[in-house]
Amino acid sequence: MFLFCSSSHSTMQPQNRQQRLAALRDTIANIERKPALAEMRARAFDGAADGFPCLPGGLLQDVCTDAVRNGGASLGFALGQVRTLFTPKRLAVLYLQLAADAQFFGLPYGPGLSSFGLDPAQLVIVRASDMQDLLWVAEEALACRAVAGIVADIGGAPERLDFTASRRLSLRTAESGTSLFLLRYGADRPASAAHLRWHLAPHRSGRKPFDDRAPGPARWGLTLERGNTGQNTREWILEWTGNAFKSLPDRTGKTRQPHPGAPVSLPLSALLGDPISQTG
Amino acid sequence: MALDQQAQVAGLRLGQALADARALLPGLTVLEQDTAFLASAFAEFADWHSNASPLVGVLQDKAPFGDLVLDITGVAHLFGGEAAMLRMVLGRLRALGYSVAGAIAPTIGAAWAQSHFGSSGIIGPEQLSDALDKLPVAALRLDEKQISLLTQMGLTRIGALRSRPRKPMQARFGASLILRLDQAYGLIEERMTPRLPPADHFVERKFFEPISTLEDVLLTMEGLAQDLSQLLEAEGLGGQGFHLFLYRVDHKVMTLSLNAARLTRDAGHIASLFRHRAQRLEQENYDPGFGIDLVRLGAASLDRLEPGQAGVFETDNGAKDIEQLTDRLASRLGPLSVLKTELVASHIPERAARLVPALAQQAQITSAGEGGHDRPLRLLPQPEPVAISAEVPDGLPAAMIWRRQRYRLVKAAGPERISAEWWRSGERLKLVPAERPKPPAPGETPKLLPYTPDLPLFDPMTGMRDYYIVEDGDGHRFWVFRLGLYGGAVHPVWYLHGVFP
């Protein structure tokens, strides 16, 4: 009797521990994924399998481009996404910039916004004096339920915006339902807890009717470096039609080969680690 | 400038030469006065007196640092009557070691006269003319020249002055004499400028034990915001400007002012605005000194605010949330940091959009209605000079150097010619050119032409810009312009003005 009891105790103990460990792992994984990423998996994105997805609100997106001269392109991409997030109750966009950077990056221009397809009255421009204020404004605006999107120009890799700050922002973004776009410039990728990270490069513009020598509608080349949109493709060439993105076939004339395999958050490991994709 | 009793006994006079004073008193210590310091100290001291009455001013015209004026209309009963109030105000100053004189009178002029040339006391409305008649003319705040002239004429008392005919007096002594006379007798209203922002409604809390930490002040402020909100609600009012006054024990006042985007009496909103402002204050210079013994919260720019009723079919478009957000942001970053675009009907690109504080409720943002032209998404506040080369002088740009980077331009559209707005430039446009004199025929006297003023001709070539949209091989799109024309008076210069998406 005594023996039986003790043996059962010794076998139950590791099982309990394993269960508890598994539960803890699940919890941690939930914390890591939640809520935006988990939500993103669950949500079916609109758009065709190869087309650019209509991304929902509540995402922290890093839009990285190589140089400041692409600032117009990255602002256009962010505002184009914000435009799809407008609802009758969320009609405002905030643009954040350090006051000292105005000449370097340029300020959003009202008539330009209207020709892009956005009402300038919807845009509030905030010029913060330092990065701490800028992050405070971002958080404060995320808490407001009438803001559809926030676009912030981040020059370089400021110390204040480290992984912790970015994680904090990503959690706030996920629970608020407002999207936050951090426009980053430069080749390096600072640590960030963004849900999606894009690499953006401008692309030769489309054809302007009746004038072949004139620049036509804006186009961007986009690579999704991090995160998952539920699509098979990770690279797009987009054209702005005046109120939505249009996905274009790339230069070879056909749409990109979709990457097979299960969607995982890191693209490189997915390709390397999945043997089926290489055999098939 | 004044002498105390000790100095008077020693035989010193005002305006005396320093050498004479030293001869009278060999051991005299002479110090140079720090005027700026004294003036600011006096001003702060004046502010502190707003704990007795909200309207405190400083009369600058006679005394070197001014005279303190308090408008105590409707205030005296809080201190147990005018006499008690005067005693309190003078008493606490005397307790601090100052020698003061003060008077209460229906007009500023009379109070000044009584306090400087009479005894400290109260002049009621009915004794006003009797009391003033007895005082010397210097009590009218006249300048030295007027006083000496009046004394020469034997007019030493104000009463004598008043009975003289006014017109000759005005001709002789200037309009200021009549003005001061009428002001002193209350025939003309004299206004004082209050030093602190006037608050129409205020609530306050006094502390027996002074508080000093910012957190305590903010907690007090939240309580006061509740009180103020109830006060405003009872009268159906809302305020736009809010002021928080912190009275320090050492007789200084700290003021915190802010503006809301729209009329409000929401205690939570007011409190959150002050909290954000205070965070900024804490970083800069929050100095409670020895403590704060009175906190006052006032509302200004009041107007009717009907209680809102939540309707069934109410459209909630989030405008109120956005306004509260911009309020909060502006209260911490400053109103000039939170901006909205206002479109202006102008062809000049940098003039076509203005950034105005989001607080300044613009009535309607007018749409410029220029649909046809492409405009860049980002505009540089200052156009940056670039080097541009083209195949032919007036052709499309082919290469560009901007910020030390070369761009080979493959596409371009333009020019879009934007001319200077001559009606805005200070120059006047001459519509009809002046007649040229004809060469006189031989034997005929030259004809005289009518005089035409030599106005500068408006030159449309100088301020004219030709804008191009250019794109390089990688797809960067820029907005560049050329100032001036080839072959014009000034050499054309190229600038980059904006960046397209």
Coordinates of N, CA, C and O in Angstrom, one line a residue, chain B residues 117-219:
Chain B
F117 N -1.2 111.9 -0.5 CA -1.2 113.3 0.0 C -2.1 113.4 1.2 O -2.1 114.5 1.9
G118 N -2.9 112.4 1.5 CA -3.8 112.5 2.7 C -3.4 111.4 3.7 O -2.3 110.9 3.6
S119 N -4.3 111.1 4.5 CA -4.0 110.0 5.5 C -4.7 108.7 4.9 O -5.6 108.8 4.1
S120 N -4.2 107.6 5.3 CA -4.8 106.3 4.9 C -6.2 106.3 5.4 O -6.4 106.5 6.6
G121 N -7.1 106.0 4.5 CA -8.5 105.9 4.9 C -9.4 105.7 3.8 O -9.0 105.3 2.7
I122 N -10.7 105.9 4.0 CA -11.7 105.5 3.0 C -12.4 106.8 2.6 O -12.9 107.6 3.5
I123 N -12.6 107.0 1.3 CA -13.4 108.1 0.9 C -14.6 107.5 0.3 O -14.6 106.7 -0.7
G124 N -15.8 107.8 0.8 CA -17.0 107.3 0.3 C -17.4 108.2 -1.0 O -16.8 109.2 -1.2
P125 N -18.4 107.7 -1.7 CA -18.8 108.4 -2.9 C -19.2 109.8 -2.6 O -19.0 110.7 -3.4
E126 N -19.9 110.0 -1.5 CA -20.4 111.4 -1.2 C -19.4 112.4 -0.8 O -19.5 113.6 -1.0
Q127 N -18.3 111.8 -0.1 CA -17.3 112.8 0.3 C -16.2 113.0 -0.7 O -15.2 113.7 -0.5
L128 N -16.4 112.5 -1.9 CA -15.3 112.5 -2.9 C -14.9 113.9 -3.2 O -13.7 114.2 -3.1
S129 N -15.8 114.8 -3.6 CA -15.4 116.1 -4.0 C -14.8 116.9 -2.9 O -13.8 117.6 -3.0
D130 N -15.4 116.8 -1.7 CA -14.9 117.5 -0.5 C -13.4 117.1 -0.2 O -12.5 117.9 0.0
A131 N -13.2 115.8 -0.3 CA -11.9 115.3 0.1 C -10.8 115.7 -1.0 O -9.7 116.1 -0.6
L132 N -11.2 115.7 -2.2 CA -10.3 116.0 -3.3 C -10.0 117.5 -3.3 O -8.8 117.9 -3.5
D133 N -11.0 118.3 -3.0 CA -10.8 119.8 -3.1 C -9.7 120.2 -2.2 O -9.0 121.2 -2.4
K134 N -9.5 119.5 -1.0 CA -8.5 120.0 0.0 C -7.1 119.6 -0.4 O -6.2 120.2 0.2
L135 N -7.0 118.7 -1.3 CA -5.6 118.2 -1.6 C -4.8 119.1 -2.5 O -5.4 119.8 -3.3
P136 N -3.5 119.0 -2.5 CA -2.7 119.9 -3.4 C -2.8 119.4 -4.8 O -3.1 118.2 -5.1
V137 N -2.4 120.2 -5.8 CA -2.6 119.9 -7.2 C -1.7 118.7 -7.6 O -2.0 118.0 -8.5
A138 N -0.6 118.5 -6.9 CA 0.3 117.4 -7.2 C -0.3 116.1 -7.1 O 0.1 115.1 -7.7
A139 N -1.4 116.1 -6.3 CA -2.1 114.8 -6.1 C -2.9 114.3 -7.3 O -3.4 113.2 -7.3
L140 N -2.9 115.1 -8.4 CA -3.6 114.7 -9.6 C -2.7 113.9 -10.6 O -3.1 113.7 -11.7
R141 N -1.5 113.5 -10.1 CA -0.6 112.8 -11.0 C -0.2 113.6 -12.2 O -0.3 113.1 -13.3
L142 N 0.2 114.9 -12.0 CA 0.6 115.8 -13.1 C 2.1 115.7 -13.2 O 2.8 115.2 -12.3
D143 N 2.7 116.2 -14.3 CA 4.1 116.2 -14.3 C 4.7 117.4 -13.7 O 4.0 118.4 -13.4
E144 N 6.0 117.4 -13.5 CA 6.7 118.5 -12.7 C 6.4 119.9 -13.3 O 6.1 120.8 -12.5
K145 N 6.4 120.0 -14.6 CA 6.2 121.3 -15.3 C 4.8 121.9 -15.0 O 4.7 123.0 -14.6
Q146 N 3.8 121.0 -15.1 CA 2.5 121.5 -14.8 C 2.3 121.9 -13.4 O 1.7 122.9 -13.1
I147 N 2.9 121.1 -12.5 CA 2.8 121.5 -11.0 C 3.5 122.8 -10.8 O 2.9 123.7 -10.1
S148 N 4.7 123.0 -11.3 CA 5.4 124.3 -11.0 C 4.6 125.5 -11.6 O 4.5 126.5 -11.0
L149 N 4.0 125.3 -12.8 CA 3.3 126.4 -13.4 C 2.1 126.7 -12.6 O 1.8 127.9 -12.3
L150 N 1.4 125.6 -12.1 CA 0.2 125.9 -11.3 C 0.5 126.6 -10.0 O -0.2 127.5 -9.6
T151 N 1.6 126.2 -9.4 CA 2.0 126.8 -8.2 C 2.4 128.3 -8.4 O 2.0 129.1 -7.6
Q152 N 3.0 128.6 -9.5 CA 3.3 130.0 -9.8 C 2.1 130.8 -9.9 O 2.0 132.0 -9.6
M153 N 1.0 130.2 -10.5 CA -0.2 130.9 -10.7 C -1.0 131.0 -9.4 O -2.1 131.5 -9.4
G154 N -0.5 130.3 -8.3 CA -1.2 130.4 -7.1 C -2.3 129.4 -6.9 O -3.2 129.4 -6.0
L155 N -2.4 128.4 -7.9 CA -3.4 127.4 -7.8 C -2.8 126.2 -7.1 O -2.2 125.4 -7.7
T156 N -2.9 126.2 -5.8 CA -2.2 125.1 -5.0 C -3.2 124.0 -4.7 O -2.7 122.8 -4.5
R157 N -4.5 124.2 -4.6 CA -5.4 123.2 -4.2 C -6.2 122.7 -5.4 O -6.5 123.5 -6.3
I158 N -6.6 121.5 -5.4 CA -7.4 121.0 -6.5 C -8.8 121.7 -6.6 O -9.3 121.9 -7.7
G159 N -9.3 122.0 -5.5 CA -10.6 122.7 -5.4 C -10.5 124.0 -6.2 O -11.5 124.3 -7.0
A160 N -9.4 124.8 -6.1 CA -9.3 126.0 -6.8 C -9.2 125.8 -8.3 O -9.7 126.5 -9.1
L161 N -8.6 124.7 -8.7 CA -8.4 124.3 -10.1 C -9.7 124.0 -10.7 O -10.0 124.3 -11.9
R162 N -10.6 123.4 -9.9 CA -11.8 122.8 -10.5 C -12.8 124.0 -10.9 O -13.6 123.9 -11.8
S163 N -12.7 125.1 -10.1 CA -13.6 126.2 -10.4 C -13.2 127.0 -11.6 O -13.9 127.9 -12.0
R164 N -12.0 126.8 -12.1 CA -11.5 127.7 -13.2 C -12.2 127.2 -14.5 O -12.6 126.1 -14.6
P165 N -12.3 128.1 -15.4 CA -12.9 127.7 -16.7 C -11.9 126.7 -17.4 O -10.7 126.8 -17.3
R166 N -12.5 125.7 -18.1 CA -11.8 124.6 -18.5 C -11.0 124.9 -19.8 O -9.8 124.4 -19.9
K167 N -11.6 125.7 -20.7 CA -10.9 125.8 -22.0 C -9.5 126.5 -21.9 O -8.5 126.0 -22.4
P168 N -9.5 127.6 -21.2 CA -8.1 128.3 -21.1 C -7.1 127.4 -20.4 O -6.0 127.3 -20.7
M169 N -7.6 126.6 -19.4 CA -6.7 125.7 -18.7 C -6.2 124.7 -19.6 O -5.0 124.4 -19.5
Q170 N -7.1 124.1 -20.4 CA -6.6 123.1 -21.3 C -5.6 123.7 -22.3 O -4.6 123.0 -22.6
A171 N -5.8 124.9 -22.8 CA -4.9 125.5 -23.7 C -3.5 125.7 -23.1 O -2.5 125.6 -23.7
R172 N -3.6 126.0 -21.8 CA -2.3 126.4 -21.1 C -1.5 125.2 -20.6 O -0.3 125.1 -20.8
F173 N -2.3 124.2 -20.1 CA -1.6 123.1 -19.4 C -1.7 121.8 -20.2 O -1.1 120.8 -19.7
G174 N -2.4 121.8 -21.2 CA -2.5 120.5 -22.0 C -3.7 119.7 -21.6 O -4.3 119.9 -20.5
A175 N -4.1 118.8 -22.4 CA -5.3 118.0 -22.2 C -5.2 117.1 -21.0 O -6.2 116.7 -20.4
S176 N -3.9 116.8 -20.7 CA -3.8 115.8 -19.6 C -4.3 116.3 -18.3 O -4.8 115.5 -17.4
L177 N -4.2 117.6 -18.0 CA -4.6 118.1 -16.8 C -6.2 117.9 -16.6 O -6.6 117.5 -15.6
I178 N -6.9 118.3 -17.7 CA -8.3 118.1 -17.6 C -8.7 116.7 -17.5 O -9.6 116.3 -16.7
L179 N -8.0 115.8 -18.2 CA -8.2 114.4 -18.1 C -8.1 113.9 -16.7 O -8.9 113.2 -16.2
R180 N -6.9 114.2 -16.1 CA -6.7 113.7 -14.7 C -7.7 114.3 -13.8 O -8.2 113.6 -12.9
L181 N -8.1 115.5 -14.0 CA -9.1 116.1 -13.1 C -10.5 115.4 -13.2 O -11.1 115.0 -12.2
D182 N -10.9 115.1 -14.4 CA -12.1 114.4 -14.7 C -12.1 113.0 -14.1 O -13.0 112.5 -13.6
Q183 N -10.9 112.4 -14.3 CA -10.8 111.0 -13.9 C -10.9 110.9 -12.3 O -11.5 110.0 -11.8
A184 N -10.2 111.9 -11.7 CA -10.2 111.9 -10.2 C -11.6 112.1 -9.7 O -12.0 111.4 -8.7
Y185 N -12.4 112.9 -10.4 CA -13.8 113.2 -9.9 C -14.8 112.2 -10.4 O -16.0 112.2 -10.2
G186 N -14.3 111.3 -11.2 CA -15.2 110.2 -11.7 C -16.0 110.6 -12.9 O -17.0 109.9 -13.2
L187 N -15.7 111.7 -13.6 CA -16.5 112.1 -14.7 C -16.1 111.2 -16.0 O -16.9 111.0 -16.9
I188 N -14.8 110.8 -16.0 CA -14.4 109.9 -17.0 C -13.9 108.7 -16.4 O -13.2 108.7 -15.3
E189 N -14.1 107.6 -17.0 CA -13.7 106.3 -16.4 C -12.2 106.1 -16.6 O -11.7 106.3 -17.7
E190 N -11.5 105.7 -15.6 CA -10.1 105.4 -15.8 C -10.0 103.9 -15.7 O -10.5 103.2 -14.8
R191 N -9.2 103.3 -16.6 CA -9.1 101.8 -16.6 C -7.7 101.4 -16.2 O -6.7 102.1 -16.4
M192 N -7.7 100.3 -15.5 CA -6.4 99.8 -15.1 C -6.2 98.4 -15.9 O -7.2 97.8 -16.2
T193 N -5.0 98.1 -16.2 CA -4.8 96.8 -16.9 C -4.4 95.8 -15.8 O -3.4 96.0 -15.1
P194 N -5.2 94.8 -15.6 CA -4.9 93.8 -14.6 C -3.6 93.0 -15.1 O -3.4 92.7 -16.3
R195 N -2.8 92.7 -14.1 CA -1.5 92.0 -14.5 C -1.8 90.5 -14.8 O -1.2 90.0 -15.7
L196 N -2.6 89.9 -14.0 CA -2.9 88.5 -14.3 C -4.1 88.3 -15.2 O -4.9 89.2 -15.2
P197 N -4.2 87.3 -15.9 CA -5.4 87.1 -16.8 C -6.6 87.1 -15.9 O -6.7 86.4 -14.9
P198 N -7.6 87.9 -16.3 CA -8.8 87.9 -15.5 C -9.6 86.7 -15.6 O -9.8 86.1 -16.7
A199 N -10.1 86.2 -14.5 CA -11.0 85.0 -14.5 C -12.4 85.4 -14.1 O -12.6 86.1 -13.1
D200 N -13.3 85.1 -15.0 CA -14.7 85.5 -14.7 C -15.3 84.8 -13.5 O -16.0 85.3 -12.7
H201 N -15.0 83.5 -13.5 CA -15.5 82.6 -12.4 C -14.3 81.9 -11.8 O -13.5 81.4 -12.6
F202 N -14.2 81.9 -10.5 CA -13.1 81.1 -10.0 C -13.5 80.4 -8.7 O -14.5 80.8 -8.0
V203 N -12.8 79.4 -8.4 CA -12.9 78.7 -7.1 C -11.5 78.6 -6.5 O -10.6 78.6 -7.2
E204 N -11.5 78.6 -5.2 CA -10.2 78.5 -4.6 C -10.2 77.7 -3.3 O -11.2 77.4 -2.8
R205 N -9.0 77.3 -2.9 CA -8.8 76.5 -1.7 C -7.6 77.1 -1.0 O -6.6 77.3 -1.5
K206 N -7.9 77.4 0.3 CA -6.8 77.9 1.2 C -6.3 76.8 2.1 O -7.0 75.9 2.4
F207 N -5.0 76.9 2.4 CA -4.4 75.9 3.2 C -3.8 76.5 4.5 O -3.1 77.5 4.4
F208 N -4.1 75.9 5.5 CA -3.6 76.3 6.8 C -2.1 75.9 6.8 O -1.2 76.7 7.2
E209 N -1.8 74.7 6.3 CA -0.4 74.3 6.3 C -0.1 74.3 4.8 O -0.7 73.6 4.0
P210 N 0.9 75.0 4.4 CA 1.2 75.1 2.9 C 1.6 73.8 2.3 O 2.2 73.0 3.0
I211 N 1.2 73.6 1.1 CA 1.6 72.4 0.4 C 2.7 72.7 -0.6 O 2.9 73.9 -1.0
S212 N 3.5 71.7 -1.0 CA 4.5 72.1 -1.9 C 4.7 71.1 -3.0 O 5.1 71.5 -4.1
T213 N 4.4 69.8 -2.9 CA 4.7 68.9 -4.0 C 3.7 69.2 -5.1 O 2.5 69.5 -4.9
L214 N 4.2 68.9 -6.4 CA 3.3 69.1 -7.5 C 2.1 68.2 -7.5 O 1.0 68.5 -7.9
E215 N 2.3 67.0 -6.9 CA 1.2 66.0 -6.9 C 0.1 66.5 -6.0 O -1.1 66.5 -6.4
D216 N 0.4 67.2 -4.9 CA -0.6 67.8 -4.0 C -1.4 68.8 -4.8 O -2.6 68.9 -4.7
V217 N -0.6 69.7 -5.5 CA -1.2 70.8 -6.2 C -2.2 70.2 -7.2 O -3.3 70.7 -7.4
L218 N -1.8 69.2 -7.9 CA -2.6 68.6 -8.9 C -3.9 68.0 -8.3 O -5.0 68.1 -8.9
L219 N -3.7 67.3 -7.2 CA -4.9 66.8 -6.5 C -5.9 67.9 -6.1 O -7.1 67.7 -6.4

